[in-house]
Structures are given as structure tokens and as C-alpha cells.
XYZ file of C-alpha atoms in Angstrom:
443
model
C 12.507 46.265 -29.228
C 10.133 43.573 -30.446
C 9.067 41.025 -27.872
C 10.850 37.692 -28.296
C 8.428 34.854 -29.037
C 8.994 31.975 -26.617
C 9.414 28.674 -28.502
C 6.665 26.130 -27.797
C 7.214 22.403 -27.219
C 7.015 20.110 -30.226
C 3.558 18.548 -30.598
C 3.459 15.094 -29.101
C 6.264 15.729 -26.589
C 5.961 16.310 -22.857
C 7.810 17.905 -19.963
C 7.617 15.386 -17.120
C 7.623 16.954 -13.659
C 6.140 16.658 -10.193
C 3.835 13.705 -9.584
C 4.163 12.551 -13.203
C 7.944 12.352 -12.766
C 7.531 10.449 -9.497
C 5.267 7.953 -11.251
C 7.723 7.663 -14.162
C 10.664 7.102 -11.811
C 8.749 4.569 -9.721
C 8.005 2.479 -12.822
C 11.658 2.538 -13.915
C 13.013 1.727 -10.441
C 10.571 -1.172 -10.027
C 11.543 -2.508 -13.460
C 15.248 -2.288 -12.593
C 14.687 -4.176 -9.337
C 12.555 -6.932 -10.863
C 14.793 -7.455 -13.913
C 17.696 -8.176 -11.546
C 15.605 -10.872 -9.827
C 15.341 -12.610 -13.203
C 18.993 -12.150 -14.165
C 18.391 -9.704 -17.026
C 21.417 -7.550 -17.885
C 20.875 -3.886 -18.638
C 21.967 -2.515 -22.011
C 22.163 1.034 -23.383
C 21.379 1.472 -27.067
C 21.929 4.376 -29.508
C 18.904 6.621 -29.952
C 19.391 6.482 -33.742
C 20.360 3.634 -36.061
C 20.813 3.154 -39.802
C 17.330 3.258 -41.323
C 17.851 -0.248 -42.719
C 17.835 -1.670 -39.171
C 14.173 -0.756 -38.751
C 13.083 -1.050 -42.391
C 14.252 -4.666 -42.491
C 13.101 -5.671 -39.044
C 9.729 -3.908 -38.952
C 8.927 -4.503 -42.606
C 9.012 -1.923 -45.381
C 5.228 -1.948 -45.715
C 4.236 -1.464 -42.076
C 2.659 1.785 -40.880
C 5.628 2.390 -38.554
C 8.096 2.358 -41.439
C 5.942 4.015 -44.088
C 4.257 6.693 -41.952
C 5.666 7.017 -38.450
C 9.477 6.851 -38.467
C 11.602 9.949 -37.914
C 14.189 9.384 -40.667
C 16.744 11.871 -41.943
C 19.929 12.083 -43.981
C 23.002 13.072 -41.990
C 25.836 15.277 -43.282
C 27.618 12.242 -44.646
C 24.611 11.285 -46.762
C 23.627 8.265 -44.646
C 19.970 7.613 -43.873
C 19.422 7.447 -40.111
C 16.280 6.907 -38.041
C 15.378 7.764 -34.476
C 14.535 4.429 -32.905
C 10.777 3.641 -32.939
C 11.316 0.506 -30.794
C 14.086 -1.392 -28.983
C 14.055 -4.921 -30.378
C 15.632 -4.170 -33.768
C 18.499 -2.179 -32.250
C 19.206 -4.866 -29.657
C 19.188 -7.497 -32.397
C 21.622 -5.386 -34.440
C 23.882 -5.046 -31.380
C 23.709 -8.811 -30.817
C 25.165 -9.315 -34.290
C 27.648 -6.448 -34.631
C 29.150 -6.943 -31.157
C 29.559 -10.697 -31.525
C 27.276 -11.460 -28.584
C 26.345 -14.816 -30.137
C 29.104 -16.372 -28.022
C 27.167 -15.386 -24.886
C 23.797 -16.787 -25.985
C 21.324 -17.293 -24.525
C 21.278 -13.657 -23.358
C 18.682 -11.964 -21.181
C 18.758 -8.226 -21.914
C 16.729 -5.260 -20.697
C 16.560 -1.595 -21.646
C 14.469 1.502 -21.093
C 14.436 4.959 -22.604
C 12.862 7.255 -25.217
C 11.430 6.131 -28.552
C 10.063 8.193 -31.446
C 7.053 7.740 -33.711
C 5.201 10.334 -35.766
C 1.648 9.359 -34.845
C -1.469 11.147 -33.633
C -0.959 12.128 -29.975
C -3.631 10.836 -27.589
C -4.012 9.844 -23.960
C -0.840 8.066 -22.865
C 0.614 8.129 -26.379
C 3.249 10.622 -27.523
C 5.613 11.175 -30.442
C 8.503 10.943 -28.020
C 7.522 8.280 -25.540
C 9.345 5.903 -23.212
C 9.348 2.142 -22.924
C 10.643 -0.710 -20.812
C 12.016 -3.599 -22.856
C 13.014 -7.193 -22.062
C 14.462 -9.734 -24.497
C 15.765 -13.314 -24.339
C 17.946 -14.016 -27.382
C 19.242 -17.461 -28.294
C 16.713 -19.538 -26.327
C 14.254 -21.513 -28.437
C 12.507 -23.467 -25.692
C 9.048 -22.620 -24.337
C 10.537 -22.110 -20.870
C 12.025 -18.813 -22.096
C 8.555 -17.559 -23.066
C 7.229 -18.582 -19.648
C 10.051 -16.853 -17.771
C 9.572 -13.662 -19.763
C 5.827 -13.684 -19.054
C 6.472 -14.341 -15.358
C 8.802 -11.316 -15.353
C 6.057 -9.162 -16.893
C 3.413 -10.482 -14.502
C 5.593 -9.857 -11.445
C 6.415 -6.346 -12.650
C 2.722 -5.466 -12.907
C 2.059 -7.031 -9.500
C 4.875 -5.125 -7.809
C 3.686 -1.897 -9.403
C 0.295 -2.641 -7.853
C -1.563 -2.390 -11.159
C -2.378 -6.016 -11.918
C -6.048 -5.711 -10.904
C -8.124 -5.318 -14.041
C -5.187 -6.258 -16.286
C -5.621 -9.438 -18.318
C -2.920 -11.466 -20.068
C -4.231 -12.362 -23.530
C -2.287 -15.173 -25.158
C -2.148 -16.745 -28.598
C 0.057 -18.930 -30.752
C 1.072 -18.063 -34.306
C 2.519 -21.548 -34.817
C 5.797 -22.468 -36.468
C 6.693 -21.340 -39.992
C 4.754 -24.205 -41.595
C 1.614 -23.502 -39.537
C 1.768 -19.775 -40.064
C 2.196 -20.055 -43.842
C -0.788 -22.399 -44.126
C -2.952 -20.097 -41.987
C -1.840 -17.036 -43.935
C -2.857 -18.669 -47.221
C -6.290 -19.489 -45.776
C -6.728 -15.924 -44.521
C -5.787 -14.431 -47.885
C -8.337 -16.675 -49.625
C -11.021 -15.670 -47.099
C -10.346 -11.950 -47.302
C -10.110 -11.907 -51.095
C -13.590 -13.387 -51.241
C -14.827 -10.338 -49.289
C -12.400 -7.742 -50.630
C -15.054 -5.374 -51.945
C -16.573 -5.117 -48.449
C -13.290 -4.381 -46.651
C -12.127 -0.898 -45.666
C -9.474 0.752 -47.832
C -6.760 0.131 -45.222
C -7.659 -3.560 -45.040
C -7.683 -3.852 -48.814
C -4.126 -2.489 -48.805
C -3.142 -4.876 -46.024
C -4.562 -7.842 -47.933
C -1.688 -7.634 -50.392
C 1.135 -6.842 -47.976
C 0.168 -7.806 -44.403
C -3.113 -9.782 -44.301
C -2.846 -10.886 -40.670
C -3.297 -7.278 -39.546
C -6.861 -7.309 -40.889
C -7.771 -9.554 -37.948
C -7.340 -6.710 -35.463
C -8.838 -3.968 -37.646
C -10.931 -1.460 -35.680
C -13.022 -0.504 -38.726
C -16.682 -1.437 -38.178
C -17.143 -2.771 -41.721
C -14.157 -5.114 -41.296
C -15.278 -6.767 -38.059
C -17.825 -9.288 -39.419
C -15.346 -10.423 -42.080
C -12.448 -10.655 -39.593
C -14.574 -12.458 -37.002
C -15.581 -15.121 -39.533
C -11.994 -15.706 -40.718
C -10.304 -19.122 -40.222
C -8.585 -19.575 -36.861
C -4.960 -20.610 -36.406
C -5.801 -23.789 -34.460
C -6.971 -25.585 -37.600
C -3.512 -25.166 -39.163
C -1.198 -25.850 -36.215
C 1.399 -28.576 -36.671
C 1.920 -31.112 -33.875
C 5.155 -29.333 -32.940
C 3.382 -25.975 -32.711
C 0.607 -27.444 -30.554
C 3.159 -28.983 -28.231
C 5.086 -25.706 -27.911
C 1.947 -23.755 -27.011
C 0.911 -26.430 -24.511
C 4.312 -26.128 -22.810
C 3.867 -22.360 -22.539
C 0.383 -22.570 -21.038
C 1.346 -25.388 -18.670
C 4.346 -23.362 -17.511
C 2.183 -20.304 -16.847
C -0.311 -22.421 -14.901
C 2.510 -23.909 -12.828
C 3.761 -20.413 -11.999
C 0.301 -19.134 -11.108
C 0.145 -16.633 -13.969
C -3.462 -16.158 -15.082
C -4.092 -15.964 -18.820
C -6.911 -16.054 -21.336
C -6.820 -17.258 -24.939
C -7.304 -14.709 -27.708
C -7.101 -16.564 -31.009
C -7.341 -13.248 -32.916
C -4.217 -11.778 -31.351
C -1.580 -11.515 -34.098
C 1.777 -10.117 -35.067
C 1.776 -9.290 -38.746
C 5.412 -9.728 -39.738
C 6.720 -13.008 -41.069
C 9.505 -13.427 -38.518
C 7.058 -13.814 -35.603
C 6.533 -17.385 -34.433
C 4.617 -19.225 -31.727
C 3.787 -17.072 -28.687
C 2.084 -13.687 -29.009
C 0.685 -11.879 -25.971
C -0.704 -8.634 -24.600
C -1.505 -7.453 -21.083
C -4.702 -5.457 -21.553
C -6.728 -3.135 -19.308
C -10.006 -1.250 -19.715
C -8.737 1.627 -17.556
C -7.041 3.532 -20.404
C -9.857 3.803 -22.898
C -9.622 2.293 -26.379
C -5.820 2.007 -26.264
C -5.829 -0.637 -23.537
C -2.556 -2.521 -24.099
C 0.005 -1.825 -21.362
C 2.586 -4.528 -22.203
C 2.951 -6.680 -25.309
C 5.360 -8.993 -27.039
C 5.999 -12.347 -28.596
C 8.486 -14.754 -30.103
C 10.425 -13.489 -33.135
C 12.617 -16.393 -34.233
C 13.166 -14.975 -37.727
C 14.182 -11.388 -36.927
C 17.936 -11.753 -36.488
C 18.122 -13.770 -39.688
C 16.358 -10.885 -41.513
C 19.221 -8.619 -40.358
C 21.839 -10.871 -41.951
C 22.602 -13.075 -38.958
C 22.199 -16.813 -38.422
C 18.808 -18.271 -37.533
C 18.458 -17.312 -33.868
C 15.413 -17.878 -31.634
C 14.305 -14.924 -29.513
C 11.357 -13.655 -27.497
C 10.659 -10.282 -25.910
C 8.197 -7.660 -24.704
C 7.887 -3.914 -24.311
C 5.747 -1.687 -22.091
C 5.029 2.041 -22.152
C 6.374 3.792 -19.058
C 3.852 6.644 -19.300
C 0.954 4.218 -19.638
C 2.093 2.130 -16.670
C 2.509 5.316 -14.657
C -1.077 6.354 -15.439
C -2.325 3.109 -13.865
C -0.497 3.634 -10.586
C -2.336 4.658 -7.470
C -0.871 7.625 -5.615
C 2.894 7.227 -5.515
C 4.546 7.604 -2.130
C 7.287 10.225 -2.264
C 10.167 9.814 0.161
C 9.805 12.739 2.581
C 12.609 15.161 3.299
C 14.352 14.125 6.522
C 16.068 17.305 7.685
C 15.606 21.014 6.952
C 18.305 23.625 7.648
C 17.197 27.202 8.374
C 20.021 29.793 8.349
C 19.234 33.134 9.988
C 21.239 35.804 8.189
C 23.926 35.927 5.503
C 26.768 34.672 7.712
C 24.716 31.637 8.674
C 24.192 30.684 5.032
C 27.779 29.485 4.563
C 27.518 27.496 7.789
C 24.212 26.026 6.566
C 25.897 24.777 3.392
C 28.560 23.001 5.452
C 25.964 21.524 7.830
C 23.779 20.263 4.990
C 26.790 18.736 3.238
C 27.811 16.884 6.408
C 24.290 15.549 6.919
C 24.122 14.301 3.343
C 27.454 12.540 3.831
C 25.689 10.597 6.589
C 22.892 9.676 4.118
C 20.249 12.063 5.420
C 18.138 13.823 2.810
C 18.481 17.519 3.546
C 17.399 20.867 2.142
C 18.267 24.456 3.035
C 15.352 26.849 3.380
C 17.264 30.116 3.289
C 14.819 32.780 2.151
C 11.552 34.262 3.390
C 10.120 34.811 6.829
C 10.995 32.289 9.516
C 7.374 31.212 10.021
C 6.930 30.495 6.318
C 10.182 28.562 6.186
C 9.021 26.404 9.086
C 5.754 25.796 7.245
C 7.640 24.769 4.095
C 9.774 22.377 6.164
C 6.611 20.752 7.518
C 5.069 20.530 4.061
C 8.216 18.817 2.770
C 7.771 16.154 5.453
C 10.937 16.971 7.413
C 11.257 15.104 10.707
C 13.384 17.908 12.219
C 14.742 21.368 11.498
C 18.198 22.685 12.244
C 18.292 26.419 12.989
C 21.520 28.416 12.667
C 21.632 32.007 13.892
C 24.212 34.413 15.373
C 24.249 32.670 18.760
C 24.780 29.298 17.109
C 27.623 30.658 14.996
C 29.307 31.913 18.156
C 28.778 28.696 20.153
C 29.559 26.253 17.340
C 26.287 24.467 18.064
C 22.892 24.514 16.328
C 19.254 24.462 17.378
C 17.634 21.097 16.672
C 13.833 20.918 16.677
C 11.950 17.615 16.455
C 8.854 18.493 14.439
C 6.897 15.487 15.716
C 7.297 16.314 19.422
C 8.098 20.031 19.249
C 11.154 19.481 21.468
C 14.065 21.825 20.747
C 17.623 21.654 22.048
C 21.082 23.060 21.347
C 23.376 20.359 19.956
C 26.806 19.807 18.437
C 26.860 18.311 14.949
C 27.795 14.893 16.363
C 24.753 15.111 18.632
C 22.574 16.256 15.724
C 23.513 13.179 13.709
C 22.901 10.909 16.708
C 19.516 12.496 17.449
C 18.465 12.397 13.779
C 19.422 8.731 13.564
C 17.273 7.930 16.606
C 14.259 9.681 15.061
C 14.912 7.846 11.793
C 15.088 4.468 13.545
C 11.923 5.211 15.525
C 10.118 5.890 12.255
C 11.369 2.598 10.818
C 10.181 0.688 13.897
C 6.779 2.378 13.649
C 6.500 1.110 10.082
C 7.534 -2.395 11.185
C 4.940 -2.386 13.973
C 2.272 -1.136 11.584
C 3.091 -3.888 9.097
C 3.105 -6.460 11.927
C -0.405 -5.390 12.933
C -1.538 -5.723 9.308
C 0.042 -9.200 9.171
C -1.677 -10.256 12.397
C -5.020 -9.043 11.041
C -4.459 -10.988 7.817
C -3.573 -14.153 9.759
C -6.703 -13.753 11.923
C -8.784 -13.302 8.773
C -7.361 -16.532 7.371
C -8.235 -18.265 10.647
C -11.815 -17.060 10.350
C -11.971 -18.486 6.840
C -10.860 -21.888 8.139
């Protein structure tokens, strides 16, 4: 019989396990905790949408739509697309579910997205993002709150060192149109010297030339007119309110007047949190104000601002993630003890102890595995214990072993658990005292 060929994973996908999974989960759990502090409501979106949702919102001529979307025709003949980003789907849901009555809305989501692009470090064809949106709020305070959310997330993940918030304004519609006209005039004067991609963009998306990575484009892009010369008084005031709000909240930022969003529905604030720790692809979180998007989907003019961040990329920036250790290990000795071990482990879990049964292999190796898993104690069940109705309880920190009833096991395990918590409190207190003393020395 011919050997069956094992299917291989699709290029650009990943199987997340072990430390990578712990990093992934830590990012998601931190995001969920911080978004609640800011009053953002979680939302679950379909993984696929009508293709028109993304074609209209991302722009028919963008690389995402023309080259990177996973689009297909279903059995009913409808064109569907696996979502390449969250914002368009959330905007569609805002309209089709009648959420306008609840505006302003603060919404958050996370999950897989799909783009057919060249896989590279931290970038996949199925990847995962965090997403935060404020829909229906046109004031600068919404931009500030969203940026504070992003800044606090990065701080609580412990990855803010070396990450810089780059900020720009794209102005209101009047300012943006005037700037766009000036850019087109500038680039047309140098069209012959532009790369092929930038020549294509000149006709359909000229703002994107500003962030071209092609060497021949850089001198032309760097000498292009800046947005500040075309800002209306209203646009200047809006940007000033954003920057003043960030300063008041202690969020550090730097101006990048070349930071753009190419599509016409983007307005005012554009931003990226950038690091040099991930090579050339240094953006870890990005977003901006998109006051014209919902209108492009057939809805009323609705202000909105949002950001997205790659979970994998955030996870790569984390220091070593602490994994919650196993609390209790159950070691059954013999087949009859296995059933008892299942009942014991179930009871312990009902009392909120993490517990695992190590039921195979030599006793010495099972003890070693219990230690490696970080267990604070092991519970041994053999023939004598089955007869007595008690178990052997061994504290792995002290080596003490005693025969206990299950009620006594739970009491003893709780005492060890509390002792560990107090040790952590004392350790943190010592760190606090040292920090206070250091501050005193500074004075």
C-alpha cells in the first residue's frame, strides 16, 4: 500500500503552541482587561463579508483589494471575502444592525484576518489583530482617549520602551483636498523619475507615494509639500486639541508630517506606534480618524476613529511570559487508583485548584514531571490509600508528607497557596520600600 502523504500547512499560516501561545494569550487577556477600563464593548464579527464591504471601504485601487484579498464566489453566486481588517465589518454592522441609536459607541474586537501577501517575520497570510473603534464621536477627545487606551495597553504589556507614537494630521476635507492637489502637481513634475509603483499611485492614490520605500522615490517624496501649509483654522485647532490632550495625559508623541492614510475618507488624526525591534516592519499599532467611511458604505455622515494592532507582533516584543504554575499533581499507583485519581482531581478543580494527573511511567519520573510543572504538592493514591479512604499529601517545597482526608487536603493546599501569595506580597513590599528609598536619595 502506498504511503499516505501528510498534508502540509498552507504557506503563511502558523500553528501556535507552547510559549508562542502563552504570549498570544497574554496579549489578548491584557487587551480584554484594559478595554474594560475604558468602557469598550466587545463585539464578534463574521470572518467573511460581501466583497463590496471591503472594496468600497478600502478602495478598489488599493493593494489590499487588488492583490491581497481572499475573495471567492459561494454556491449562491455571491462574491464573498475573508476579512482583511476589522474596521469595514464593524462599520457595516453599525449600519445594518441600527446601532446609530446607541452612538457614540466604543467597540473592540480581536481575531483572525486574511491577506495574500509575502510572509515575513511577524507577518502571515492568516494573522490576528486587536481592534478598537469609537463610532459617532467627532470631538478630539475621542482621539485622545483612543490613543491613551493604546498607550496604556503597551505599558501594561511591558513593551513601551523603544516604542514611539508618531502622530500627524491629515486635516479636514478642505485641507486634505488642497494638499492632495499640491502633491499631484509636485509628483507629476517628477513623474519620469518615480518608480513604476509610484507612477501608478500618482493617478489613483498619490498620498501613498509619501511613504514609498523605493530608493529612487525618497528624494522626490522628501521634497514634497507638507500638510501644514494647507491646514484650515478648524483643522489646526482640532490637531492642537489632540496634542494638548495627549500632553495632559502624559502620553509621549512625536510629529511625523509624512505619516499618511491614502484613502479619501481619512480625516485629521493619523498615528502609528513604531519600534526598531522588529526590523523594517516596525509598526506595532496604527490607526486614525475615518469620518467618511460609513458614508461610503451608504450610511449617514458619521465621525469615527480607531486603531488595530497585530497580536503576533506584540507577542514578539514581550519579555519572557510568566506561565501560571500547576498547583497540584495527582499520582495514582495502579489501575484501581486511576478512577479514584479522576474523582480527586475533579474535586480539587471544583475548589479552583489547577490540577493534573500524572498516571503513567515510573514513580520517580512522574515526581520529576510534577516538579517541572511547578506543582506545590503531590497527592499519591495507592492500594493503602484506597483502603483507608485517605491520600498521601507531599509538600514539594518542604518535603513533608502526611496522610490526609480530602477535606484536610483542601485545607492544607489552601494554606500553601496563601503562603505563596503572602510571599509575593512581601516581595513586592520590599521592592516598594527600595523604590521609596531611592526616591528619598534623589531628593
